[in-house]
Short mmCIF file of N, CA and C in Angstrom, two decimals:
data_model
loop_
_atom_site.label_atom_id
_atom_site.label_comp_id
_atom_site.label_asym_id
_atom_site.label_seq_id
_atom_site.Cartn_x
_atom_site.Cartn_y
_atom_site.Cartn_z
N MET A 1014 28.65 5.43 126.63
CA MET A 1014 29.66 6.43 126.32
C MET A 1014 30.92 5.72 125.85
N LYS A 1015 31.70 6.45 125.09
CA LYS A 1015 32.93 5.91 124.51
C LYS A 1015 34.09 6.79 124.95
N PRO A 1016 35.15 6.20 125.52
CA PRO A 1016 36.31 7.02 125.90
C PRO A 1016 37.06 7.51 124.66
N VAL A 1017 37.42 8.79 124.68
CA VAL A 1017 38.17 9.41 123.58
C VAL A 1017 39.20 10.37 124.17
N LYS A 1018 40.08 10.83 123.33
CA LYS A 1018 40.98 11.92 123.68
C LYS A 1018 40.42 13.20 123.07
N ARG A 1019 40.50 14.25 123.83
CA ARG A 1019 40.05 15.57 123.37
C ARG A 1019 41.32 16.38 123.11
N VAL A 1020 41.53 16.76 121.86
CA VAL A 1020 42.70 17.54 121.46
C VAL A 1020 42.20 18.93 121.10
N GLU A 1021 42.74 19.95 121.76
CA GLU A 1021 42.29 21.32 121.57
C GLU A 1021 43.48 22.20 121.18
N PHE A 1022 43.24 23.09 120.26
CA PHE A 1022 44.25 24.05 119.83
C PHE A 1022 43.69 25.46 119.95
N ILE A 1023 44.53 26.38 120.37
CA ILE A 1023 44.27 27.82 120.24
C ILE A 1023 45.43 28.34 119.40
N ILE A 1024 45.12 28.79 118.20
CA ILE A 1024 46.17 29.28 117.30
C ILE A 1024 45.71 30.54 116.59
N ASP A 1025 46.67 31.23 116.03
CA ASP A 1025 46.39 32.42 115.23
C ASP A 1025 45.44 32.05 114.10
N SER A 1026 44.38 32.81 113.92
CA SER A 1026 43.37 32.50 112.91
C SER A 1026 43.95 32.38 111.51
N LEU A 1027 44.98 33.15 111.22
CA LEU A 1027 45.58 33.10 109.90
C LEU A 1027 46.30 31.79 109.64
N MET A 1028 46.54 31.00 110.68
CA MET A 1028 47.29 29.75 110.54
C MET A 1028 46.41 28.50 110.64
N VAL A 1029 45.11 28.67 110.75
CA VAL A 1029 44.21 27.52 110.88
C VAL A 1029 44.33 26.59 109.69
N GLU A 1030 44.35 27.14 108.48
CA GLU A 1030 44.43 26.29 107.29
C GLU A 1030 45.72 25.48 107.27
N THR A 1031 46.82 26.06 107.72
CA THR A 1031 48.08 25.32 107.79
C THR A 1031 47.95 24.14 108.75
N LEU A 1032 47.33 24.37 109.90
CA LEU A 1032 47.11 23.30 110.87
C LEU A 1032 46.21 22.22 110.27
N LEU A 1033 45.12 22.61 109.64
CA LEU A 1033 44.19 21.64 109.07
C LEU A 1033 44.82 20.84 107.94
N GLU A 1034 45.69 21.46 107.17
CA GLU A 1034 46.42 20.73 106.12
C GLU A 1034 47.32 19.67 106.74
N SER A 1035 47.98 20.00 107.84
CA SER A 1035 48.83 19.03 108.54
C SER A 1035 48.00 17.86 109.05
N LEU A 1036 46.81 18.16 109.55
CA LEU A 1036 45.93 17.11 110.06
C LEU A 1036 45.42 16.22 108.92
N SER A 1037 45.11 16.82 107.79
CA SER A 1037 44.58 16.02 106.67
C SER A 1037 45.63 15.06 106.14
N GLU A 1038 46.91 15.41 106.28
CA GLU A 1038 48.00 14.53 105.83
C GLU A 1038 48.03 13.22 106.63
N ILE A 1039 47.46 13.23 107.83
CA ILE A 1039 47.40 12.01 108.64
C ILE A 1039 45.95 11.51 108.77
N ASN A 1040 45.11 11.93 107.83
CA ASN A 1040 43.71 11.49 107.73
C ASN A 1040 42.85 11.86 108.92
N ILE A 1041 43.13 13.00 109.55
CA ILE A 1041 42.24 13.54 110.58
C ILE A 1041 41.35 14.55 109.86
N THR A 1042 40.09 14.18 109.66
CA THR A 1042 39.20 15.02 108.88
C THR A 1042 37.98 15.49 109.68
N SER A 1043 37.86 15.05 110.92
CA SER A 1043 36.74 15.47 111.76
C SER A 1043 37.24 16.42 112.83
N TYR A 1044 36.74 17.64 112.80
CA TYR A 1044 37.18 18.66 113.75
C TYR A 1044 36.14 19.77 113.79
N THR A 1045 36.27 20.62 114.77
CA THR A 1045 35.43 21.81 114.86
C THR A 1045 36.36 23.01 114.99
N VAL A 1046 36.07 24.07 114.25
CA VAL A 1046 36.84 25.32 114.32
C VAL A 1046 35.90 26.43 114.77
N ILE A 1047 36.31 27.14 115.80
CA ILE A 1047 35.57 28.31 116.25
C ILE A 1047 36.48 29.51 116.06
N ARG A 1048 36.08 30.39 115.19
CA ARG A 1048 36.87 31.58 114.88
C ARG A 1048 36.64 32.66 115.93
N GLU A 1049 37.53 33.62 115.95
CA GLU A 1049 37.44 34.81 116.81
C GLU A 1049 37.46 34.47 118.29
N ALA A 1050 38.28 33.49 118.66
CA ALA A 1050 38.50 33.22 120.09
C ALA A 1050 39.41 34.31 120.63
N TYR A 1051 39.17 34.75 121.83
CA TYR A 1051 40.04 35.77 122.39
C TYR A 1051 40.36 35.44 123.84
N GLY A 1052 41.48 35.99 124.30
CA GLY A 1052 41.92 35.76 125.66
C GLY A 1052 43.28 36.40 125.88
N SER A 1053 43.91 36.02 126.97
CA SER A 1053 45.20 36.58 127.33
C SER A 1053 46.17 35.43 127.64
N GLY A 1054 47.40 35.55 127.17
CA GLY A 1054 48.40 34.52 127.38
C GLY A 1054 49.79 35.10 127.29
N GLU A 1055 50.73 34.27 126.82
CA GLU A 1055 52.13 34.68 126.71
C GLU A 1055 52.32 35.91 125.83
N ARG A 1056 51.46 36.06 124.83
CA ARG A 1056 51.58 37.20 123.90
C ARG A 1056 50.65 38.34 124.26
N GLY A 1057 50.12 38.31 125.48
CA GLY A 1057 49.22 39.37 125.93
C GLY A 1057 47.80 39.10 125.46
N VAL A 1058 46.98 40.13 125.46
CA VAL A 1058 45.59 40.01 125.04
C VAL A 1058 45.55 39.83 123.53
N ARG A 1059 44.80 38.82 123.09
CA ARG A 1059 44.67 38.52 121.66
C ARG A 1059 43.20 38.45 121.30
N GLY A 1060 42.87 38.93 120.11
CA GLY A 1060 41.51 38.81 119.60
C GLY A 1060 40.82 40.15 119.54
N GLY A 1061 39.72 40.14 118.83
CA GLY A 1061 38.89 41.33 118.77
C GLY A 1061 39.31 42.36 117.75
N ASP A 1062 40.22 42.02 116.82
CA ASP A 1062 40.61 42.98 115.78
C ASP A 1062 39.60 42.89 114.63
N ILE A 1063 38.56 43.71 114.69
CA ILE A 1063 37.47 43.60 113.73
C ILE A 1063 37.86 44.04 112.32
N PHE A 1064 38.96 44.75 112.15
CA PHE A 1064 39.31 45.26 110.84
C PHE A 1064 40.11 44.28 110.00
N SER A 1065 41.11 43.65 110.59
CA SER A 1065 41.96 42.78 109.77
C SER A 1065 41.95 41.33 110.21
N GLY A 1066 41.58 41.06 111.43
CA GLY A 1066 41.65 39.70 111.94
C GLY A 1066 43.08 39.26 112.23
N ALA A 1067 44.03 40.19 112.08
CA ALA A 1067 45.45 39.85 112.22
C ALA A 1067 45.80 39.35 113.62
N PHE A 1068 45.06 39.77 114.62
CA PHE A 1068 45.39 39.35 115.98
C PHE A 1068 44.32 38.44 116.57
N ASP A 1069 43.50 37.86 115.70
CA ASP A 1069 42.46 36.93 116.17
C ASP A 1069 43.04 35.53 116.34
N ASN A 1070 42.47 34.81 117.26
CA ASN A 1070 42.80 33.41 117.46
C ASN A 1070 41.61 32.56 117.05
N SER A 1071 41.86 31.29 116.82
CA SER A 1071 40.80 30.33 116.57
C SER A 1071 40.99 29.15 117.50
N TYR A 1072 39.89 28.49 117.79
CA TYR A 1072 39.87 27.31 118.65
C TYR A 1072 39.54 26.12 117.76
N VAL A 1073 40.35 25.07 117.83
CA VAL A 1073 40.14 23.86 117.05
C VAL A 1073 39.98 22.70 118.02
N LEU A 1074 38.91 21.93 117.85
CA LEU A 1074 38.61 20.80 118.73
C LEU A 1074 38.56 19.52 117.91
N ILE A 1075 39.21 18.47 118.43
CA ILE A 1075 39.19 17.15 117.80
C ILE A 1075 38.91 16.13 118.88
N ALA A 1076 37.99 15.21 118.63
CA ALA A 1076 37.76 14.05 119.48
C ALA A 1076 38.26 12.84 118.70
N CYS A 1077 39.16 12.06 119.32
CA CYS A 1077 39.80 10.98 118.58
C CYS A 1077 40.25 9.87 119.52
N THR A 1078 40.82 8.83 118.94
CA THR A 1078 41.36 7.73 119.74
C THR A 1078 42.70 8.15 120.35
N GLU A 1079 43.17 7.37 121.29
CA GLU A 1079 44.47 7.67 121.90
C GLU A 1079 45.59 7.60 120.86
N ASP A 1080 45.55 6.58 119.98
CA ASP A 1080 46.58 6.46 118.95
C ASP A 1080 46.56 7.66 118.00
N GLU A 1081 45.36 8.09 117.63
CA GLU A 1081 45.26 9.27 116.76
C GLU A 1081 45.79 10.50 117.46
N SER A 1082 45.54 10.64 118.76
CA SER A 1082 46.04 11.82 119.48
C SER A 1082 47.56 11.85 119.47
N LYS A 1083 48.19 10.70 119.63
CA LYS A 1083 49.65 10.64 119.59
C LYS A 1083 50.17 11.04 118.22
N GLN A 1084 49.50 10.57 117.18
CA GLN A 1084 49.89 10.91 115.82
C GLN A 1084 49.70 12.40 115.55
N ILE A 1085 48.60 12.95 116.05
CA ILE A 1085 48.34 14.39 115.89
C ILE A 1085 49.46 15.19 116.55
N ILE A 1086 49.82 14.84 117.77
CA ILE A 1086 50.85 15.58 118.50
C ILE A 1086 52.19 15.51 117.77
N GLU A 1087 52.58 14.33 117.31
CA GLU A 1087 53.84 14.19 116.58
C GLU A 1087 53.84 15.04 115.31
N THR A 1088 52.70 15.11 114.64
CA THR A 1088 52.60 15.85 113.38
C THR A 1088 52.57 17.35 113.59
N VAL A 1089 51.84 17.82 114.59
CA VAL A 1089 51.65 19.27 114.73
C VAL A 1089 52.69 19.94 115.62
N ARG A 1090 53.46 19.18 116.36
CA ARG A 1090 54.48 19.80 117.22
C ARG A 1090 55.39 20.75 116.43
N PRO A 1091 55.94 20.34 115.26
CA PRO A 1091 56.77 21.29 114.50
C PRO A 1091 55.97 22.48 113.99
N VAL A 1092 54.71 22.25 113.64
CA VAL A 1092 53.85 23.35 113.17
C VAL A 1092 53.66 24.35 114.30
N LEU A 1093 53.35 23.86 115.50
CA LEU A 1093 53.15 24.76 116.64
C LEU A 1093 54.43 25.50 117.00
N LYS A 1094 55.56 24.81 116.85
CA LYS A 1094 56.84 25.46 117.15
C LYS A 1094 57.03 26.69 116.27
N ASN A 1095 56.62 26.58 115.01
CA ASN A 1095 56.74 27.71 114.08
C ASN A 1095 55.63 28.72 114.24
N LEU A 1096 54.40 28.26 114.48
CA LEU A 1096 53.24 29.15 114.50
C LEU A 1096 52.93 29.73 115.86
N GLY A 1097 53.39 29.06 116.91
CA GLY A 1097 52.96 29.44 118.25
C GLY A 1097 51.61 28.81 118.52
N GLY A 1098 51.01 29.20 119.60
CA GLY A 1098 49.71 28.66 119.94
C GLY A 1098 49.80 27.68 121.09
N MET A 1099 48.69 27.05 121.36
CA MET A 1099 48.60 26.15 122.50
C MET A 1099 47.87 24.89 122.07
N CYS A 1100 48.28 23.76 122.62
CA CYS A 1100 47.62 22.49 122.37
C CYS A 1100 47.40 21.80 123.70
N LEU A 1101 46.18 21.33 123.94
CA LEU A 1101 45.84 20.58 125.15
C LEU A 1101 45.29 19.22 124.74
N VAL A 1102 45.66 18.18 125.50
CA VAL A 1102 45.11 16.85 125.28
C VAL A 1102 44.57 16.36 126.61
N SER A 1103 43.33 15.89 126.58
CA SER A 1103 42.71 15.40 127.82
C SER A 1103 41.80 14.21 127.50
N ASP A 1104 41.44 13.50 128.55
CA ASP A 1104 40.49 12.39 128.42
C ASP A 1104 39.07 12.96 128.38
N ALA A 1105 38.23 12.32 127.59
CA ALA A 1105 36.84 12.75 127.50
C ALA A 1105 35.97 11.52 127.27
N GLN A 1106 34.68 11.71 127.38
CA GLN A 1106 33.70 10.66 127.12
C GLN A 1106 32.77 11.14 126.02
N TRP A 1107 32.70 10.36 124.94
CA TRP A 1107 31.82 10.67 123.81
C TRP A 1107 30.45 10.07 124.12
N VAL A 1108 29.43 10.89 124.15
CA VAL A 1108 28.09 10.40 124.42
C VAL A 1108 27.51 9.83 123.14
N LEU A 1109 27.32 8.53 123.12
CA LEU A 1109 26.75 7.86 121.94
C LEU A 1109 25.23 8.05 121.97
N HIS A 1110 24.67 8.29 120.79
CA HIS A 1110 23.22 8.46 120.72
C HIS A 1110 22.64 7.74 119.54
#
């Protein structure tokens, strides 16, 4: 196994492309996006708007090195400040196969 940092975002689905553009500027090109995430938080219940997607959230997952995680946080902090959302960083183990 290989130690990595797990960087997770929950953001408004309409803002995923803005987040991904910010990540591409620092050469982060490996990620997973899961659309239509729903839950409850500071803005109340979010998700499940089948007509417009206006209140849907998306989940973005990145596995990276510690240095990359620091760079990601520095880059996306202003984006999150404007867009809202949540970012979590934790230690993880990448299973090599």
